[in-house]
Amino acid sequence: QPVSITQRNIAALVNSDYCVSYKADGTRYLMLIMGPDRVYLIDRGNFVYKPNVLHFPTVSWIRENEKRSLSSSRPDFLNDPNGHLVNTLLDGELVLCHDHSKPPNISTSEVSGTPRFLIYDMITLNNKPIGRLAFFERYSTIDKQVIWPRNTGGHLGLVDFGIQSFSVRRKAFRALQDTEELLKPAFLQSLDHAADGLIFQPCGP
């Protein structure tokens, strides 16, 4: 739940180890990855949604098969028992992104944009609980175990980005002293999705 900034809270931020990010104006979901074609979004009301297509190859599979991607017998991580993440729980937000180079569509009042899931925490990885690790350990694990293998697989033609329900990225966190930068109009205008506040994250467990 949102917490108002008070003198007491500010003192806690200064005296403890925190990092900061902007608060994206989207919908928060837990993403549960159970395996190929078994990826689910869970909202705060415990309603469950299933994206049509969302794939997450494992680091080990990508490293074993990246050199084979150019061969005639292209490997398929979806049919390999160790090729796809399983029993993995992520915390993040689904936002709608807009291309600022294109004029807005004023002919409709419907909210539109390209969906993107921003991951900002990880609770479980391949059935291993990691939620009690320090935040930056969890944060780096998101990149190493989720983002890097997925993006590398896409660049090698092993993951078909063209059929994915939406893109997936790690949300950026910065040092606490960068807080002022996140409030400047130049930063907010550089985003391709809306922001409506700040998030202060403890760096410890």
mmCIF file of C-alpha atoms in Angstrom:
data_model
loop_
_atom_site.group_PDB
_atom_site.id
_atom_site.type_symbol
_atom_site.label_atom_id
_atom_site.label_comp_id
_atom_site.label_asym_id
_atom_site.label_seq_id
_atom_site.Cartn_x
_atom_site.Cartn_y
_atom_site.Cartn_z
ATOM 1 C CA GLN A 1 0.000 0.000 0.000
ATOM 2 C CA PRO A 2 1.211 3.596 -0.680
ATOM 3 C CA VAL A 3 2.829 5.354 2.284
ATOM 4 C CA SER A 4 2.785 9.137 2.631
ATOM 5 C CA ILE A 5 6.127 10.883 3.011
ATOM 6 C CA THR A 6 6.452 12.272 6.538
ATOM 7 C CA GLN A 7 9.377 13.622 8.532
ATOM 8 C CA ARG A 8 9.667 10.246 10.260
ATOM 9 C CA ASN A 9 9.674 8.359 6.946
ATOM 10 C CA ILE A 10 12.263 10.690 5.467
ATOM 11 C CA ALA A 11 14.528 10.024 8.442
ATOM 12 C CA ALA A 12 14.177 6.284 7.829
ATOM 13 C CA LEU A 13 15.168 6.755 4.184
ATOM 14 C CA VAL A 14 18.241 8.773 5.110
ATOM 15 C CA ASN A 15 19.386 6.459 7.892
ATOM 16 C CA SER A 16 18.779 3.165 6.084
ATOM 17 C CA ASP A 17 19.903 1.669 2.791
ATOM 18 C CA TYR A 18 17.274 2.427 0.130
ATOM 19 C CA CYS A 19 17.102 2.714 -3.635
ATOM 20 C CA VAL A 20 14.441 4.480 -5.676
ATOM 21 C CA SER A 21 12.409 4.087 -8.851
ATOM 22 C CA TYR A 22 9.517 5.942 -10.417
ATOM 23 C CA LYS A 23 6.058 4.471 -9.888
ATOM 24 C CA ALA A 24 4.692 3.335 -13.228
ATOM 25 C CA ASP A 25 1.014 4.079 -13.824
ATOM 26 C CA GLY A 26 -0.069 0.545 -14.652
ATOM 27 C CA THR A 27 -1.642 -2.548 -13.132
ATOM 28 C CA ARG A 28 0.308 -4.585 -10.620
ATOM 29 C CA TYR A 29 0.454 -8.347 -11.139
ATOM 30 C CA LEU A 30 2.289 -11.344 -9.835
ATOM 31 C CA MET A 31 3.536 -13.372 -12.795
ATOM 32 C CA LEU A 32 3.553 -17.116 -12.160
ATOM 33 C CA ILE A 33 5.633 -19.115 -14.645
ATOM 34 C CA MET A 34 4.791 -22.814 -14.403
ATOM 35 C CA GLY A 35 6.243 -23.911 -17.743
ATOM 36 C CA PRO A 36 5.615 -23.606 -21.503
ATOM 37 C CA ASP A 37 2.100 -22.272 -22.179
ATOM 38 C CA ARG A 38 1.534 -22.071 -18.421
ATOM 39 C CA VAL A 39 2.231 -18.429 -17.582
ATOM 40 C CA TYR A 40 -0.341 -16.577 -15.481
ATOM 41 C CA LEU A 41 -0.947 -13.055 -14.179
ATOM 42 C CA ILE A 42 -2.523 -12.693 -10.730
ATOM 43 C CA ASP A 43 -3.976 -9.336 -9.686
ATOM 44 C CA ARG A 44 -4.585 -7.912 -6.206
ATOM 45 C CA GLY A 45 -8.065 -9.406 -6.126
ATOM 46 C CA ASN A 46 -6.559 -12.864 -6.795
ATOM 47 C CA PHE A 47 -8.113 -12.971 -10.260
ATOM 48 C CA VAL A 48 -5.970 -15.001 -12.649
ATOM 49 C CA TYR A 49 -5.349 -14.141 -16.304
ATOM 50 C CA LYS A 50 -3.496 -16.226 -18.881
ATOM 51 C CA PRO A 51 -1.545 -14.404 -21.624
ATOM 52 C CA ASN A 52 -1.897 -16.134 -24.985
ATOM 53 C CA VAL A 53 1.849 -16.547 -25.608
ATOM 54 C CA LEU A 54 4.711 -15.759 -23.253
ATOM 55 C CA HIS A 55 7.967 -17.739 -23.267
ATOM 56 C CA PHE A 56 10.910 -17.817 -20.840
ATOM 57 C CA PRO A 57 13.872 -20.039 -21.781
ATOM 58 C CA THR A 58 16.375 -20.936 -19.069
ATOM 59 C CA VAL A 59 19.918 -19.578 -18.910
ATOM 60 C CA SER A 60 21.408 -23.071 -19.062
ATOM 61 C CA TRP A 61 19.425 -23.981 -22.175
ATOM 62 C CA ILE A 62 20.373 -20.783 -24.008
ATOM 63 C CA ARG A 63 24.060 -21.235 -23.216
ATOM 64 C CA GLU A 64 23.995 -24.841 -24.380
ATOM 65 C CA ASN A 65 22.173 -24.085 -27.616
ATOM 66 C CA GLU A 66 23.152 -20.581 -28.744
ATOM 67 C CA LYS A 67 25.818 -21.949 -31.114
ATOM 68 C CA ARG A 68 23.339 -24.433 -32.580
ATOM 69 C CA SER A 69 20.831 -21.706 -33.440
ATOM 70 C CA LEU A 70 22.435 -21.220 -36.857
ATOM 71 C CA SER A 71 22.310 -24.901 -37.766
ATOM 72 C CA SER A 72 19.591 -26.487 -39.869
ATOM 73 C CA SER A 73 18.240 -28.413 -36.874
ATOM 74 C CA ARG A 74 17.253 -25.456 -34.731
ATOM 75 C CA PRO A 75 16.741 -26.463 -31.077
ATOM 76 C CA ASP A 76 13.343 -25.988 -29.423
ATOM 77 C CA PHE A 77 13.349 -25.026 -25.740
ATOM 78 C CA LEU A 78 9.570 -25.495 -25.491
ATOM 79 C CA ASN A 79 9.960 -29.258 -25.896
ATOM 80 C CA ASP A 80 13.066 -29.637 -23.745
ATOM 81 C CA PRO A 81 12.381 -30.649 -20.102
ATOM 82 C CA ASN A 82 15.034 -28.171 -18.938
ATOM 83 C CA GLY A 83 14.393 -25.512 -21.554
ATOM 84 C CA HIS A 84 11.760 -23.317 -19.903
ATOM 85 C CA LEU A 85 11.484 -21.646 -16.505
ATOM 86 C CA VAL A 86 9.153 -23.430 -14.079
ATOM 87 C CA ASN A 87 7.754 -22.617 -10.638
ATOM 88 C CA THR A 88 8.966 -19.018 -10.878
ATOM 89 C CA LEU A 89 7.117 -16.095 -9.281
ATOM 90 C CA LEU A 90 7.762 -12.482 -10.296
ATOM 91 C CA ASP A 91 6.336 -9.181 -9.076
ATOM 92 C CA GLY A 92 5.747 -6.403 -11.555
ATOM 93 C CA GLU A 93 3.454 -4.034 -13.356
ATOM 94 C CA LEU A 94 1.749 -4.119 -16.752
ATOM 95 C CA VAL A 95 1.948 -0.722 -18.448
ATOM 96 C CA LEU A 96 0.758 0.662 -21.766
ATOM 97 C CA CYS A 97 3.561 2.189 -23.846
ATOM 98 C CA HIS A 98 3.136 4.891 -26.465
ATOM 99 C CA ASP A 99 5.262 5.980 -29.412
ATOM 100 C CA HIS A 100 5.796 9.719 -28.884
ATOM 101 C CA SER A 101 6.773 10.124 -32.544
ATOM 102 C CA LYS A 102 3.201 9.322 -33.575
ATOM 103 C CA PRO A 103 0.257 11.650 -32.921
ATOM 104 C CA PRO A 104 -2.252 10.409 -30.336
ATOM 105 C CA ASN A 105 -5.482 8.867 -31.595
ATOM 106 C CA ILE A 106 -8.140 11.389 -30.577
ATOM 107 C CA SER A 107 -10.939 9.601 -32.434
ATOM 108 C CA THR A 108 -11.512 7.221 -29.534
ATOM 109 C CA SER A 109 -11.768 7.626 -25.785
ATOM 110 C CA GLU A 110 -10.430 4.113 -25.158
ATOM 111 C CA VAL A 111 -7.082 3.703 -23.449
ATOM 112 C CA SER A 112 -4.623 2.281 -25.961
ATOM 113 C CA GLY A 113 -0.957 1.454 -26.186
ATOM 114 C CA THR A 114 1.486 -1.419 -26.462
ATOM 115 C CA PRO A 115 1.531 -3.556 -23.295
ATOM 116 C CA ARG A 116 4.804 -4.219 -21.495
ATOM 117 C CA PHE A 117 5.457 -6.051 -18.227
ATOM 118 C CA LEU A 118 8.010 -4.380 -15.951
ATOM 119 C CA ILE A 119 9.530 -6.782 -13.413
ATOM 120 C CA TYR A 120 10.776 -5.230 -10.195
ATOM 121 C CA ASP A 121 11.123 -8.203 -7.874
ATOM 122 C CA MET A 122 11.472 -11.972 -7.813
ATOM 123 C CA ILE A 123 10.075 -14.261 -5.129
ATOM 124 C CA THR A 124 10.799 -17.755 -6.447
ATOM 125 C CA LEU A 125 13.108 -19.074 -9.180
ATOM 126 C CA ASN A 126 12.690 -22.623 -10.486
ATOM 127 C CA ASN A 127 11.017 -23.663 -7.232
ATOM 128 C CA LYS A 128 13.783 -22.078 -5.129
ATOM 129 C CA PRO A 129 12.626 -19.318 -2.717
ATOM 130 C CA ILE A 130 14.810 -16.215 -3.050
ATOM 131 C CA GLY A 131 12.535 -13.623 -1.453
ATOM 132 C CA ARG A 132 14.705 -13.390 1.669
ATOM 133 C CA LEU A 133 17.836 -12.483 -0.274
ATOM 134 C CA ALA A 134 18.947 -8.841 -0.319
ATOM 135 C CA PHE A 135 17.002 -6.799 -2.856
ATOM 136 C CA PHE A 136 19.905 -6.236 -5.230
ATOM 137 C CA GLU A 137 20.636 -9.963 -5.290
ATOM 138 C CA ARG A 138 17.038 -10.570 -6.343
ATOM 139 C CA TYR A 139 17.203 -7.643 -8.750
ATOM 140 C CA SER A 140 20.328 -8.920 -10.512
ATOM 141 C CA THR A 141 18.793 -12.404 -10.675
ATOM 142 C CA ILE A 142 15.879 -10.983 -12.675
ATOM 143 C CA ASP A 143 18.297 -9.850 -15.366
ATOM 144 C CA LYS A 144 20.477 -12.974 -15.335
ATOM 145 C CA GLN A 145 17.726 -15.600 -15.167
ATOM 146 C CA VAL A 146 14.739 -13.972 -16.912
ATOM 147 C CA ILE A 147 15.644 -11.004 -19.119
ATOM 148 C CA TRP A 148 19.031 -12.063 -20.532
ATOM 149 C CA PRO A 149 18.042 -15.580 -21.692
ATOM 150 C CA ARG A 150 14.769 -14.312 -23.166
ATOM 151 C CA ASN A 151 16.393 -11.443 -25.073
ATOM 152 C CA THR A 152 19.339 -13.564 -26.194
ATOM 153 C CA GLY A 153 16.971 -16.268 -27.390
ATOM 154 C CA GLY A 154 15.039 -13.669 -29.356
ATOM 155 C CA HIS A 155 18.144 -12.231 -31.016
ATOM 156 C CA LEU A 156 19.231 -15.757 -31.992
ATOM 157 C CA GLY A 157 15.826 -16.583 -33.435
ATOM 158 C CA LEU A 158 15.108 -19.160 -30.741
ATOM 159 C CA VAL A 159 12.308 -17.113 -29.143
ATOM 160 C CA ASP A 160 9.713 -15.682 -31.522
ATOM 161 C CA PHE A 161 9.115 -12.141 -30.271
ATOM 162 C CA GLY A 162 6.524 -11.614 -32.998
ATOM 163 C CA ILE A 163 3.988 -13.883 -31.307
ATOM 164 C CA GLN A 164 4.568 -12.873 -27.666
ATOM 165 C CA SER A 165 1.573 -11.309 -25.913
ATOM 166 C CA PHE A 166 3.732 -8.433 -24.660
ATOM 167 C CA SER A 167 7.338 -7.472 -24.033
ATOM 168 C CA VAL A 168 9.040 -8.043 -20.680
ATOM 169 C CA ARG A 169 11.700 -5.835 -19.094
ATOM 170 C CA ARG A 170 13.325 -5.264 -15.730
ATOM 171 C CA LYS A 171 12.247 -2.021 -14.097
ATOM 172 C CA ALA A 172 15.095 0.388 -13.426
ATOM 173 C CA PHE A 173 16.077 1.266 -9.844
ATOM 174 C CA ARG A 174 18.565 3.990 -8.987
ATOM 175 C CA ALA A 175 20.593 5.188 -6.021
ATOM 176 C CA LEU A 176 18.671 7.228 -3.469
ATOM 177 C CA GLN A 177 20.625 10.382 -4.331
ATOM 178 C CA ASP A 178 19.094 10.261 -7.824
ATOM 179 C CA THR A 179 15.591 10.870 -6.446
ATOM 180 C CA GLU A 180 15.487 14.471 -7.670
ATOM 181 C CA GLU A 181 16.317 13.374 -11.227
ATOM 182 C CA LEU A 182 13.248 11.115 -11.311
ATOM 183 C CA LEU A 183 11.006 14.087 -10.575
ATOM 184 C CA LYS A 184 12.318 16.308 -13.357
ATOM 185 C CA PRO A 185 10.093 16.860 -16.419
ATOM 186 C CA ALA A 186 12.911 15.730 -18.725
ATOM 187 C CA PHE A 187 12.961 12.269 -17.152
ATOM 188 C CA LEU A 188 9.186 11.895 -17.086
ATOM 189 C CA GLN A 189 8.973 12.947 -20.731
ATOM 190 C CA SER A 190 11.603 10.358 -21.669
ATOM 191 C CA LEU A 191 9.326 7.514 -20.536
ATOM 192 C CA ASP A 192 7.033 5.869 -23.078
ATOM 193 C CA HIS A 193 4.455 5.160 -20.365
ATOM 194 C CA ALA A 194 2.860 7.176 -17.578
ATOM 195 C CA ALA A 195 4.353 7.604 -14.096
ATOM 196 C CA ASP A 196 2.575 8.791 -10.972
ATOM 197 C CA GLY A 197 4.992 8.855 -8.052
ATOM 198 C CA LEU A 198 8.087 7.287 -6.522
ATOM 199 C CA ILE A 199 8.878 3.915 -4.972
ATOM 200 C CA PHE A 200 11.521 3.646 -2.243
ATOM 201 C CA GLN A 201 12.835 0.122 -1.927
ATOM 202 C CA PRO A 202 14.902 -1.213 1.006
ATOM 203 C CA CYS A 203 18.131 -2.687 -0.342
ATOM 204 C CA GLY A 204 18.250 -5.431 2.280
ATOM 205 C CA PRO A 205 16.084 -8.571 2.583
#
